[in-house]
XYZ file of C-alpha atoms in Angstrom:
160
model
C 48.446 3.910 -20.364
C 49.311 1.393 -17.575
C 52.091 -0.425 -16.820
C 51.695 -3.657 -18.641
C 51.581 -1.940 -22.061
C 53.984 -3.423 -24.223
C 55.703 -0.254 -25.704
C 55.842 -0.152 -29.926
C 59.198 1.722 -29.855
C 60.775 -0.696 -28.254
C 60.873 -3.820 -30.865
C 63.836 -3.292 -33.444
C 62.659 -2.234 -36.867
C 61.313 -5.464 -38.432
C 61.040 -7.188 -35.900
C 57.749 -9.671 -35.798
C 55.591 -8.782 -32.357
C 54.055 -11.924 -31.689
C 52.109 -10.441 -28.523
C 51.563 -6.684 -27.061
C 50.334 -6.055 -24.229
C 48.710 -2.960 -22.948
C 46.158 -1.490 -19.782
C 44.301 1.425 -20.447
C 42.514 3.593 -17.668
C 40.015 5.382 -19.480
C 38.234 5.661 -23.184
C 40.345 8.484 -24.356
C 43.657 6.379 -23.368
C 41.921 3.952 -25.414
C 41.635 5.982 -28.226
C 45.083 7.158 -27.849
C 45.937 3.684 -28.515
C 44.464 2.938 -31.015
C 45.586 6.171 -32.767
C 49.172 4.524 -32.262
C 48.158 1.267 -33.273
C 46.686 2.653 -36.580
C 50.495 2.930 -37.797
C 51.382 0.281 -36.959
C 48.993 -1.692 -39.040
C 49.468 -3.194 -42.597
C 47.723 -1.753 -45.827
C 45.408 -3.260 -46.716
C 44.454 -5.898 -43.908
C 41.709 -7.733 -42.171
C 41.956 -6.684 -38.429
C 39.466 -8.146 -35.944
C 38.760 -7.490 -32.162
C 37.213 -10.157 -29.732
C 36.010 -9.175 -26.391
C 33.089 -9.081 -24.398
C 30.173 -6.824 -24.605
C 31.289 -3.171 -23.259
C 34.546 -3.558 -23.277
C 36.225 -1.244 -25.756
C 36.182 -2.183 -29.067
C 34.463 0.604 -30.692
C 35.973 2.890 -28.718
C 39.766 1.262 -30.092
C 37.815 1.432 -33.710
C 37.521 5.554 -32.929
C 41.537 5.617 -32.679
C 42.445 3.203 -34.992
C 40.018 5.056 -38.023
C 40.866 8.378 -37.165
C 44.714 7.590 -36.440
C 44.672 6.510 -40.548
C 43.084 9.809 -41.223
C 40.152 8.536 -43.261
C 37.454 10.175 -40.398
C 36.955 11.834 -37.439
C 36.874 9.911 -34.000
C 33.310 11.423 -33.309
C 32.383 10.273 -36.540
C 32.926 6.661 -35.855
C 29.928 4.683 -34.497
C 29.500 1.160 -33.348
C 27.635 -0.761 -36.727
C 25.952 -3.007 -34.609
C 22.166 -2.717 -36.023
C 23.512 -1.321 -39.933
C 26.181 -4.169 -39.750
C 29.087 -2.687 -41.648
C 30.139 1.128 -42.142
C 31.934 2.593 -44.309
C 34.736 5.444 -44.004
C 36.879 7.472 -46.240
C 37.135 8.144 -49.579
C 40.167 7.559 -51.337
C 41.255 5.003 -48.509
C 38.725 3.064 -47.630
C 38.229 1.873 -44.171
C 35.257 -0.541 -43.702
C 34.010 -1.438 -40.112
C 31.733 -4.403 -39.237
C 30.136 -5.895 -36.417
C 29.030 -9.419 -35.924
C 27.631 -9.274 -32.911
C 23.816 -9.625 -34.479
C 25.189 -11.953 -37.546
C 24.060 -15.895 -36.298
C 26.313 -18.140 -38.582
C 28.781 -18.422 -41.071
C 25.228 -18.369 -44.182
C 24.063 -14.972 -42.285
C 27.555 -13.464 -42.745
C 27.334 -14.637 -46.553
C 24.988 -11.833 -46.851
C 27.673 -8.968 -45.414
C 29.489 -9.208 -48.374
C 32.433 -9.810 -46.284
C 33.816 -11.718 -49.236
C 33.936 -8.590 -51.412
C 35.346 -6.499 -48.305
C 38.385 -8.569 -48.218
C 39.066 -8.832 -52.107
C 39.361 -4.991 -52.255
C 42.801 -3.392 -51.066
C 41.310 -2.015 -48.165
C 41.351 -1.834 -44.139
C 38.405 -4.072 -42.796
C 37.644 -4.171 -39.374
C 35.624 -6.508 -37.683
C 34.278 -6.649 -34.294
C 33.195 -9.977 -32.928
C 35.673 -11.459 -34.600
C 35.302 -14.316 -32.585
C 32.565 -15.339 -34.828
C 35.149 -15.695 -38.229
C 36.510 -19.028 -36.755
C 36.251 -21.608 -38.635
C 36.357 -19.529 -41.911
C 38.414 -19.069 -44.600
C 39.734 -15.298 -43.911
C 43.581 -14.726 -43.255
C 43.618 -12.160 -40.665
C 46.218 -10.422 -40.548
C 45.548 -8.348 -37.038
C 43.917 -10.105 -34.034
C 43.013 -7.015 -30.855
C 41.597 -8.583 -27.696
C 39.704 -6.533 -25.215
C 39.304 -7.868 -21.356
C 37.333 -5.450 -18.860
C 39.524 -5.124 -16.135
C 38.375 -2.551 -13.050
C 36.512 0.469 -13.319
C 37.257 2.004 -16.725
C 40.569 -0.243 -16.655
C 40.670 -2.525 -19.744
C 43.832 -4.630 -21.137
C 44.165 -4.942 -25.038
C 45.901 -7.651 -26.531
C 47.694 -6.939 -29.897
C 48.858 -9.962 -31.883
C 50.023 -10.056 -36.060
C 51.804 -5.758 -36.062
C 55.132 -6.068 -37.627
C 57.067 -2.873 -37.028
């Protein structure tokens, strides 16, 4: 992972992270990352990822789910046409996509509502399309295509 990456270790314990930065140079760096990110995150929470088409975010999802143990990085797909999957069994990690959802009435129908009540990891691509709602997220990952396989990720809301 590149040089901008904002390294986890080196906050102070408790500290709040307000912004990490970090360049990965390929989708198994990306994984990697997410792997690492996965301990980082609070239990339960409401993470989502923004980002343009092809840039990563289901290939983050693949570290982040497998990094909390609940499945198998090969195992995680992108929900794009089933809308929301569903991993583990005693933890529960539950992984939507918005890209195909058209308004807030459309995304009503997701049972997002339910998702969030439960105390349980939601993730939510195209989370771009929440705005304006009434969801307290607690983890916000942005994804940027840089060069090549190159893409910087944007971490905001960890608390180590």
């Amino acid at each position: 992972m590149g040089a901008e990456r904002g390294a986890l270790e080196e906050k102070p314990p408790g500290a709040n992270v307000d912004r990490l930065k970090f360049v990965t140079h390929s989708p198994e760096e990306t994984v990697q990352l997410g792997a690492k990110l996965a301990r980082q995150l609070p239990q339960p929470c409401l993470l989502v990822l923004q980002g343009e088409l092809g840039s990563g975010k289901t290939t983050l999802v693949k570290g982040i789910v497998s990094g909390l143990g609940v499945a198998r990085q090969e195992d995680v797909t992108s929900p794009s046409f089933t809308l929301v999957h569903e991993y583990g069994t005693d933890r529960k990690i539950y992984h939507a996509d918005l890209y195909r959802v058209e308004g807030a009435r459309e995304q009503m129908t997701l049972g997002l509502e339910d998702l969030l009540e439960q105390e349980d990891t939601v993730i939510v691509e195209w989370g771009e399309k929440l705005i304006g709602q009434d969801v307290d997220v607690q983890v916000r990952i942005r994804m940027e295509l840089l060069e090549g396989e190159d893409r910087r990720i944007t971490v905001e809301g960890l608390t180590e």
